[in-house]
Short mmCIF file of C-alpha atoms in Angstrom, two decimals:
data_model
loop_
_atom_site.label_atom_id
_atom_site.label_comp_id
_atom_site.label_asym_id
_atom_site.label_seq_id
_atom_site.Cartn_x
_atom_site.Cartn_y
_atom_site.Cartn_z
CA UNK A 1 0.15 -0.28 -0.17
CA UNK A 2 1.50 3.32 -0.85
CA UNK A 3 1.93 6.58 1.84
CA UNK A 4 -0.79 7.93 0.15
CA UNK A 5 -3.76 5.37 0.65
CA UNK A 6 -2.59 5.31 3.80
CA UNK A 7 -3.23 8.69 4.40
CA UNK A 8 -6.30 8.35 2.76
CA UNK A 9 -7.68 6.25 5.26
CA UNK A 10 -6.57 7.59 8.34
CA UNK A 11 -7.84 11.29 6.81
CA UNK A 12 -10.90 10.32 5.03
CA UNK A 13 -12.33 8.54 7.79
CA UNK A 14 -11.31 10.54 10.58
CA UNK A 15 -12.25 14.37 8.23
CA UNK A 16 -16.12 12.27 7.60
CA UNK A 17 -17.05 11.90 11.45
CA UNK A 18 -16.85 13.28 14.30
CA UNK A 19 -14.86 12.11 17.29
CA UNK A 20 -15.77 12.89 20.57
CA UNK A 21 -13.29 15.26 22.61
CA UNK A 22 -11.33 13.27 23.44
CA UNK A 23 20.79 7.44 26.14
CA UNK A 24 18.09 4.95 26.58
CA UNK A 25 17.27 1.45 28.43
CA UNK A 26 16.87 -1.47 26.02
CA UNK A 27 15.29 -4.00 27.84
CA UNK A 28 13.61 -6.17 24.78
CA UNK A 29 16.90 -6.47 22.54
CA UNK A 30 14.60 -7.55 20.35
CA UNK A 31 15.74 -7.04 16.26
CA UNK A 32 13.80 -5.08 13.61
CA UNK A 33 16.32 -5.99 10.79
CA UNK A 34 14.67 -8.28 8.36
CA UNK A 35 13.92 -11.31 9.32
CA UNK A 36 15.48 -10.57 13.02
CA UNK A 37 14.11 -12.46 15.67
CA UNK A 38 11.45 -12.22 18.34
CA UNK A 39 12.99 -11.60 21.53
CA UNK A 40 13.13 -13.73 24.58
CA UNK A 41 9.70 -13.90 27.27
CA UNK A 42 10.60 -11.95 30.21
CA UNK A 43 8.76 -9.87 33.24
CA UNK A 44 10.62 -6.64 31.84
CA UNK A 45 8.96 -3.98 30.14
CA UNK A 46 9.86 -0.90 27.74
CA UNK A 47 7.03 1.59 26.96
CA UNK A 48 8.76 4.89 24.97
CA UNK A 49 7.03 7.70 24.63
CA UNK A 50 6.85 11.96 24.38
CA UNK A 51 4.70 12.58 27.61
CA UNK A 52 5.39 15.97 28.40
CA UNK A 53 7.33 16.91 31.71
CA UNK A 54 3.75 17.55 33.71
CA UNK A 55 2.17 14.38 32.96
CA UNK A 56 4.83 11.88 32.82
CA UNK A 57 4.27 11.65 36.53
CA UNK A 58 1.01 10.59 36.11
CA UNK A 59 1.81 7.84 33.23
CA UNK A 60 4.34 6.63 35.74
CA UNK A 61 2.21 5.72 38.55
CA UNK A 62 -0.85 3.88 36.89
CA UNK A 63 2.28 2.03 35.14
CA UNK A 64 4.08 1.49 38.26
CA UNK A 65 -0.20 0.13 39.99
CA UNK A 66 0.20 -2.69 37.01
CA UNK A 67 3.78 -3.64 37.56
CA UNK A 68 2.70 -4.52 41.48
CA UNK A 69 -0.15 -6.17 40.37
CA UNK A 70 1.44 -8.40 37.30
CA UNK A 71 4.84 -8.82 39.01
CA UNK A 72 6.58 -7.15 35.60
CA UNK A 73 9.22 -3.96 35.89
CA UNK A 74 8.30 -1.39 33.46
CA UNK A 75 11.05 1.11 32.13
CA UNK A 76 9.33 4.24 30.84
CA UNK A 77 11.74 6.53 28.67
CA UNK A 78 10.19 9.80 26.91
CA UNK A 79 11.18 12.49 24.43
CA UNK A 80 9.20 15.77 25.36
CA UNK A 81 8.37 18.65 23.28
CA UNK A 82 9.78 17.71 20.10
CA UNK A 83 6.60 16.40 18.48
CA UNK A 84 6.55 14.88 15.51
CA UNK A 85 9.29 15.80 13.86
CA UNK A 86 12.27 14.53 15.79
CA UNK A 87 10.38 11.85 17.74
CA UNK A 88 9.20 9.04 14.85
CA UNK A 89 12.89 9.25 13.34
CA UNK A 90 14.06 8.77 17.56
CA UNK A 91 11.67 5.60 17.37
CA UNK A 92 12.73 4.09 14.23
CA UNK A 93 16.06 4.29 14.61
CA UNK A 94 15.97 2.23 17.36
CA UNK A 95 14.15 -0.16 16.22
CA UNK A 96 15.78 -0.47 13.21
CA UNK A 97 19.12 -1.07 15.36
CA UNK A 98 17.51 -4.00 17.53
CA UNK A 99 17.14 -1.88 20.96
CA UNK A 100 13.20 -0.68 20.29
CA UNK A 101 10.95 -0.16 22.90
CA UNK A 102 7.67 -3.27 24.37
CA UNK A 103 5.18 -0.06 23.88
CA UNK A 104 5.81 2.83 21.76
CA UNK A 105 3.09 5.49 21.66
CA UNK A 106 2.18 7.71 18.60
CA UNK A 107 0.58 9.45 16.69
CA UNK A 108 -2.40 7.85 13.56
CA UNK A 109 -2.20 8.81 10.11
CA UNK A 110 0.67 9.14 8.17
CA UNK A 111 2.99 9.04 11.42
CA UNK A 112 1.95 6.07 12.64
CA UNK A 113 1.42 4.64 9.13
CA UNK A 114 5.03 3.57 8.49
CA UNK A 115 5.21 1.26 11.38
CA UNK A 116 2.65 -0.52 10.44
CA UNK A 117 3.74 -1.22 6.49
CA UNK A 118 7.47 -2.66 7.73
CA UNK A 119 5.35 -4.44 10.17
CA UNK A 120 7.26 -3.30 12.73
CA UNK A 121 3.99 -2.99 14.84
CA UNK A 122 2.01 -5.93 15.59
CA UNK A 123 -1.75 -6.96 14.36
CA UNK A 124 -3.56 -6.09 17.81
CA UNK A 125 -6.51 -7.44 16.56
CA UNK A 126 -6.16 -10.76 19.09
CA UNK A 127 -6.19 -8.10 21.77
CA UNK A 128 -9.04 -6.46 20.57
CA UNK A 129 -11.08 -9.34 21.07
CA UNK A 130 -10.00 -10.75 24.13
CA UNK A 131 -10.22 -6.97 25.56
CA UNK A 132 -13.01 -6.10 24.09
CA UNK A 133 -11.39 -2.44 22.93
CA UNK A 134 -13.77 -2.23 20.13
CA UNK A 135 -16.92 -1.87 21.96
CA UNK A 136 -15.43 0.07 24.31
CA UNK A 137 -13.00 2.38 22.19
CA UNK A 138 -13.95 4.89 19.68
CA UNK A 139 -14.75 3.17 16.41
CA UNK A 140 -13.87 6.15 14.56
CA UNK A 141 -10.68 6.44 16.66
CA UNK A 142 -9.60 2.94 16.27
CA UNK A 143 -9.82 3.46 12.46
CA UNK A 144 -7.50 6.34 12.65
CA UNK A 145 -4.84 3.84 13.96
CA UNK A 146 -6.14 0.55 11.77
CA UNK A 147 -3.53 0.72 8.29
CA UNK A 148 -4.63 -1.81 5.58
CA UNK A 149 -7.44 -3.39 7.43
CA UNK A 150 -4.69 -4.30 10.67
CA UNK A 151 -5.48 -3.15 13.79
CA UNK A 152 -1.90 -1.78 14.18
CA UNK A 153 -2.35 0.18 17.51
CA UNK A 154 -5.02 0.94 20.07
CA UNK A 155 -6.04 4.68 20.19
CA UNK A 156 -6.79 5.74 23.60
CA UNK A 157 -7.00 10.15 22.83
CA UNK A 158 -8.64 11.79 19.42
CA UNK A 159 -7.80 15.51 20.04
CA UNK A 160 -9.68 18.63 18.36
CA UNK A 161 -7.94 21.99 18.42
CA UNK A 162 -8.61 25.55 18.92
CA UNK A 163 -8.13 28.77 20.45
CA UNK A 164 -7.46 28.83 24.31
CA UNK A 165 -7.57 32.12 25.37
CA UNK A 166 -7.25 34.47 28.77
CA UNK A 167 -10.19 36.09 29.85
CA UNK A 168 -8.59 39.32 31.02
CA UNK A 169 -6.40 40.07 28.16
CA UNK A 170 -9.24 39.73 25.86
CA UNK A 171 -11.41 42.55 28.45
CA UNK A 172 -8.41 44.73 28.42
CA UNK A 173 -8.59 45.05 24.71
CA UNK A 174 -12.08 45.52 25.29
CA UNK A 175 -13.59 42.12 23.00
CA UNK A 176 -16.46 41.53 25.01
CA UNK A 177 -17.47 37.85 22.99
CA UNK A 178 -15.46 35.12 21.18
CA UNK A 179 -14.98 35.30 17.14
CA UNK A 180 -17.59 33.58 15.10
CA UNK A 181 -16.58 34.50 12.07
CA UNK A 182 -13.18 35.17 9.99
CA UNK A 183 -13.15 38.81 9.45
CA UNK A 184 -14.17 39.18 13.89
CA UNK A 185 -10.67 37.00 14.27
CA UNK A 186 -8.84 39.79 12.31
CA UNK A 187 -11.02 42.34 14.12
CA UNK A 188 -9.83 40.99 17.52
CA UNK A 189 -5.99 40.70 16.70
CA UNK A 190 -6.06 44.07 15.93
CA UNK A 191 -7.20 45.04 19.34
CA UNK A 192 -5.30 43.34 21.37
CA UNK A 193 -2.67 44.40 19.16
CA UNK A 194 -3.59 47.65 19.95
CA UNK A 195 -4.32 46.95 23.95
CA UNK A 196 -0.91 46.23 23.90
CA UNK A 197 -0.98 42.58 24.04
CA UNK A 198 0.30 39.98 21.24
CA UNK A 199 -3.05 37.76 20.17
CA UNK A 200 -1.90 34.03 19.30
CA UNK A 201 0.97 32.56 20.55
CA UNK A 202 2.20 29.97 18.49
CA UNK A 203 6.27 28.77 17.61
CA UNK A 204 8.05 27.54 15.00
CA UNK A 205 10.71 25.63 16.27
CA UNK A 206 10.78 22.21 15.12
CA UNK A 207 7.67 23.35 12.36
CA UNK A 208 4.71 21.84 13.91
CA UNK A 209 3.37 24.48 16.24
CA UNK A 210 2.74 27.28 13.76
CA UNK A 211 1.69 24.81 11.17
CA UNK A 212 -1.87 25.17 13.09
CA UNK A 213 -2.03 28.28 11.70
CA UNK A 214 -1.42 27.85 8.42
CA UNK A 215 -4.39 24.83 8.50
CA UNK A 216 -6.61 26.59 10.29
CA UNK A 217 -6.26 29.27 7.33
CA UNK A 218 -6.81 26.84 4.07
CA UNK A 219 -9.92 25.31 5.92
CA UNK A 220 -11.23 29.02 5.55
CA UNK A 221 -9.68 29.96 2.13
CA UNK A 222 -10.51 26.76 0.62
CA UNK A 223 -13.68 25.64 2.29
CA UNK A 224 -13.60 21.23 3.86
CA UNK A 225 -14.27 19.42 0.34
CA UNK A 226 -10.93 21.48 -1.27
CA UNK A 227 -9.13 20.70 2.21
CA UNK A 228 -9.72 17.36 1.99
CA UNK A 229 -8.78 16.96 -1.65
CA UNK A 230 -5.35 18.91 -1.47
CA UNK A 231 -3.88 16.64 1.62
CA UNK A 232 -4.36 13.38 -0.40
CA UNK A 233 -3.24 15.19 -3.17
CA UNK A 234 -6.69 15.05 -5.50
CA UNK A 235 -6.48 19.09 -6.34
CA UNK A 236 -3.54 20.94 -7.51
CA UNK A 237 -2.07 22.96 -4.78
CA UNK A 238 -1.06 25.46 -7.26
CA UNK A 239 -4.34 27.79 -6.89
CA UNK A 240 -5.66 30.97 -5.78
CA UNK A 241 -7.08 29.52 -2.33
CA UNK A 242 -3.95 28.44 -1.41
CA UNK A 243 -2.18 31.45 -2.29
CA UNK A 244 -4.34 33.45 -0.68
CA UNK A 245 -4.08 30.91 2.97
CA UNK A 246 -0.25 31.73 2.63
CA UNK A 247 -0.61 35.05 2.58
CA UNK A 248 -2.79 35.54 4.96
CA UNK A 249 -0.18 33.07 6.95
CA UNK A 250 2.29 36.15 5.76
CA UNK A 251 -0.01 38.68 7.38
CA UNK A 252 -0.49 37.07 10.74
CA UNK A 253 3.31 38.04 10.65
CA UNK A 254 3.39 41.03 9.46
CA UNK A 255 0.86 42.23 11.48
CA UNK A 256 2.55 41.10 14.59
CA UNK A 257 -0.50 39.02 15.77
CA UNK A 258 2.59 36.08 16.54
CA UNK A 259 4.92 36.62 18.75
CA UNK A 260 8.38 38.83 17.50
CA UNK A 261 10.32 35.78 16.42
CA UNK A 262 7.89 33.06 16.26
CA UNK A 263 10.03 30.85 13.60
CA UNK A 264 12.51 30.14 16.56
CA UNK A 265 9.88 30.07 19.39
CA UNK A 266 9.96 26.59 21.20
CA UNK A 267 6.10 25.14 21.51
CA UNK A 268 6.56 24.67 25.08
CA UNK A 269 7.12 27.53 26.28
CA UNK A 270 5.15 29.88 23.83
CA UNK A 271 1.94 27.18 24.00
CA UNK A 272 1.04 28.10 27.63
CA UNK A 273 2.17 32.08 27.10
CA UNK A 274 -1.46 32.69 27.59
CA UNK A 275 -1.73 31.28 30.83
CA UNK A 276 1.31 33.28 32.05
CA UNK A 277 -0.73 36.39 30.29
CA UNK A 278 1.96 36.93 27.75
CA UNK A 279 -0.05 36.14 24.69
CA UNK A 280 -4.17 36.38 24.86
CA UNK A 281 -4.46 32.61 23.04
CA UNK A 282 -3.04 29.63 21.57
CA UNK A 283 -3.90 26.88 19.08
CA UNK A 284 -4.26 23.99 22.10
CA UNK A 285 -6.31 21.20 22.55
CA UNK A 286 -7.81 19.60 25.80
CA UNK A 287 -4.45 18.90 27.12
CA UNK A 288 -4.17 22.32 28.04
CA UNK A 289 -6.43 22.52 30.86
CA UNK A 290 -3.76 19.47 32.49
CA UNK A 291 0.24 20.44 31.42
CA UNK A 292 -0.68 24.56 30.84
CA UNK A 293 -3.48 25.43 33.07
CA UNK A 294 -3.71 23.57 36.17
CA UNK A 295 0.01 23.14 36.25
CA UNK A 296 0.41 26.71 37.03
CA UNK A 297 -1.90 26.18 39.81
CA UNK A 298 -4.63 28.77 37.53
CA UNK A 299 -7.94 28.85 37.91
CA UNK A 300 -9.46 27.22 34.71
CA UNK A 301 -12.97 30.02 35.30
CA UNK A 302 -9.99 32.70 34.35
CA UNK A 303 -9.57 31.10 30.64
CA UNK A 304 -11.88 29.74 27.73
CA UNK A 305 -12.09 28.03 24.49
CA UNK A 306 -13.43 28.30 21.23
CA UNK A 307 -13.80 26.69 17.77
CA UNK A 308 -11.66 29.07 15.35
CA UNK A 309 -14.42 30.40 12.85
CA UNK A 310 -13.89 28.69 9.40
CA UNK A 311 -17.05 30.74 7.63
CA UNK A 312 -17.73 27.06 6.43
CA UNK A 313 -20.68 24.77 6.87
CA UNK A 314 -19.80 22.22 8.07
CA UNK A 315 -17.76 24.23 10.96
CA UNK A 316 -14.71 21.92 11.45
CA UNK A 317 -11.07 22.23 13.69
CA UNK A 318 -7.90 20.52 13.39
CA UNK A 319 -7.81 17.02 14.64
CA UNK A 320 -5.73 13.74 15.33
CA UNK A 321 -5.81 10.38 17.17
CA UNK A 322 -2.52 8.91 19.57
CA UNK A 323 -2.37 5.81 20.83
CA UNK A 324 -0.01 2.42 21.62
CA UNK A 325 1.62 -0.18 19.10
CA UNK A 326 3.13 -3.12 19.94
CA UNK A 327 6.56 -4.02 18.64
CA UNK A 328 6.08 -6.93 16.55
CA UNK A 329 9.20 -8.34 17.67
CA UNK A 330 8.70 -8.26 21.04
CA UNK A 331 8.59 -11.50 23.55
CA UNK A 332 6.60 -10.17 25.85
CA UNK A 333 3.75 -8.80 23.72
CA UNK A 334 0.55 -10.51 25.96
CA UNK A 335 2.57 -8.39 29.10
CA UNK A 336 2.58 -5.33 26.77
CA UNK A 337 -1.38 -6.22 25.65
CA UNK A 338 -2.41 -6.31 29.42
CA UNK A 339 -0.20 -3.08 30.16
CA UNK A 340 -2.07 -1.04 27.78
CA UNK A 341 -5.60 -3.09 28.56
CA UNK A 342 -5.09 -1.86 32.14
CA UNK A 343 -4.25 1.55 30.88
CA UNK A 344 -7.05 1.78 28.06
CA UNK A 345 -9.29 1.37 31.40
CA UNK A 346 -11.41 4.45 32.70
CA UNK A 347 -10.12 4.22 36.05
CA UNK A 348 -6.77 5.04 34.46
CA UNK A 349 -7.52 7.64 31.73
CA UNK A 350 -9.14 9.14 34.31
CA UNK A 351 -6.15 9.45 36.71
CA UNK A 352 -3.97 9.59 33.89
CA UNK A 353 -5.80 13.02 33.43
CA UNK A 354 -6.55 12.23 29.94
CA UNK A 355 -8.99 15.43 28.75
CA UNK A 356 -10.00 13.65 25.09
CA UNK A 357 -9.93 10.15 26.06
CA UNK A 358 -11.50 7.64 23.29
CA UNK A 359 -12.67 5.23 26.06
CA UNK A 360 -16.16 5.27 26.99
CA UNK A 361 -16.76 6.18 30.61
CA UNK A 362 -13.76 8.30 30.89
CA UNK A 363 -15.26 11.84 29.65
CA UNK A 364 -13.75 14.58 31.35
CA UNK A 365 -15.56 15.40 34.69
CA UNK A 366 -16.50 18.83 34.79
CA UNK A 367 -15.54 19.64 37.72
CA UNK A 368 -12.20 18.62 37.63
CA UNK A 369 -11.36 20.07 34.40
CA UNK A 370 -14.40 21.70 33.28
CA UNK A 371 -12.32 23.51 30.11
CA UNK A 372 -11.93 20.22 28.79
CA UNK A 373 -15.81 18.98 29.18
CA UNK A 374 -16.69 22.21 27.98
CA UNK A 375 -15.11 22.39 25.04
CA UNK A 376 -16.09 18.12 24.51
CA UNK A 377 -19.72 19.77 24.94
CA UNK A 378 -19.90 22.12 22.16
CA UNK A 379 -17.57 21.11 19.78
CA UNK A 380 -17.20 17.18 20.85
CA UNK A 381 -19.72 16.02 18.34
CA UNK A 382 -17.95 18.33 15.18
CA UNK A 383 -16.30 16.81 12.33
CA UNK A 384 -12.58 17.44 12.35
CA UNK A 385 -9.83 17.86 9.19
CA UNK A 386 -6.69 15.37 10.21
CA UNK A 387 -3.79 17.92 11.32
CA UNK A 388 -1.57 18.27 8.48
CA UNK A 389 1.79 16.80 9.80
CA UNK A 390 -0.14 13.94 10.55
CA UNK A 391 -2.17 13.63 6.81
CA UNK A 392 1.36 14.34 4.96
CA UNK A 393 4.05 11.42 5.86
CA UNK A 394 6.93 12.35 7.55
CA UNK A 395 9.01 13.36 4.44
CA UNK A 396 6.57 15.70 2.78
CA UNK A 397 5.63 17.31 6.46
CA UNK A 398 9.38 18.12 6.61
CA UNK A 399 9.46 20.00 3.58
CA UNK A 400 6.15 21.81 4.12
CA UNK A 401 8.02 23.22 7.50
CA UNK A 402 10.75 24.53 5.41
CA UNK A 403 8.18 26.38 2.94
CA UNK A 404 6.51 27.64 5.73
CA UNK A 405 9.89 28.62 7.05
CA UNK A 406 11.18 30.95 3.76
CA UNK A 407 7.69 32.45 3.57
CA UNK A 408 7.69 33.76 7.13
CA UNK A 409 10.98 34.62 6.25
CA UNK A 410 10.02 36.57 3.27
CA UNK A 411 12.32 34.50 1.28
CA UNK A 412 9.41 32.92 -0.58
CA UNK A 413 6.18 34.40 -1.97
CA UNK A 414 2.89 33.05 -1.08
CA UNK A 415 2.48 31.72 -4.94
CA UNK A 416 5.35 30.27 -4.94
CA UNK A 417 4.91 28.32 -1.69
CA UNK A 418 1.39 27.25 -3.00
CA UNK A 419 3.82 26.52 -6.53
CA UNK A 420 6.29 24.51 -4.21
CA UNK A 421 3.72 22.55 -2.02
CA UNK A 422 2.34 21.27 -5.28
CA UNK A 423 5.86 20.29 -6.27
CA UNK A 424 6.00 18.30 -2.88
CA UNK A 425 2.42 16.78 -2.95
CA UNK A 426 2.92 15.94 -6.47
CA UNK A 427 5.64 13.77 -5.96
CA UNK A 428 4.83 11.90 -3.25
CA UNK A 429 1.64 11.12 -5.04
CA UNK A 430 3.59 9.49 -7.74
CA UNK A 431 5.62 7.19 -5.19
#
């Protein structure tokens, strides 16, 4: 199956349905070179993830409970903050080097697809049947971790992105209601700048954070149907709607609606700047309530969220699925699956404060996570478009990051950016 057909499975399924808001130590010794042998069974497991420093302790606490109950010893290694720009490459290097983990966290779509295609990830169908995951996990989310008919991962979260904002700063700028049209969003940005407030906190380090703005602008200029076709290479990117999106992207920087030097800013810092009062809002998901607001010991009542207005019907937002895969060469697949089943229990999901869980019965508690619950109630039933760096394979996503960097630095025009993107996507479509 080609990379394009993987994208169409992961992307079109998730875009057409709503998903409710939702040195490392080698322990396996598994060899993943061609023909590599399965590692011997043991009571040791290794889990590789990209949990933030603020949430890694919650995962470790649940894993510790599982270990105590099952006589296992699980090592957890994490590479936080780098996102899809670095983590998949680090994981791939480990797997090819023979020291891959028993379990790894991964995004769906084109980021998870290569591990399934290379048969590095185990077919989890037997465990879906054993543990009843088909009936306890959101069906659309499962599709996001299914490749060429093979259930290669178990999704634990389906995330939707929107504007998470600081109420005090909007009030300071005289903004009395959140925008419901794109024109109103631009008007709000202008008021914030006039009040001495940087509107949108996004960073360009690693590429993926500020990308969230472009994909939103593309949804606005192209509309849902064309946007979908662009992401799977069915329509040319060298067209007025794409040029307009890139033009608006540059406008956001030139009008100072983004922070000064945005391209060099780390998402781990600037993404939570709205909580610190340094920016008015950021494009984030429900995780922001735990990793930014509660981690800073702030009152959620001081903040809010809204879906960025696209001026189209259906009104969509960016979204993506994350889950876990099991090493096909692990000698501990049964134990690894048992650990995943433990983590997929509603009580475990709640204990880990998964704010957009795919598991029935693990919905956010409005008393503990009011903003996450609010997002789910208002926007959880709406469809979403797959986040761009998950819709594209890794190579093409990196090439896009180069285009956005050149555009924002002024070395590439919006028209040239559209042409370059068509070259990138058409080359991928021919692979």
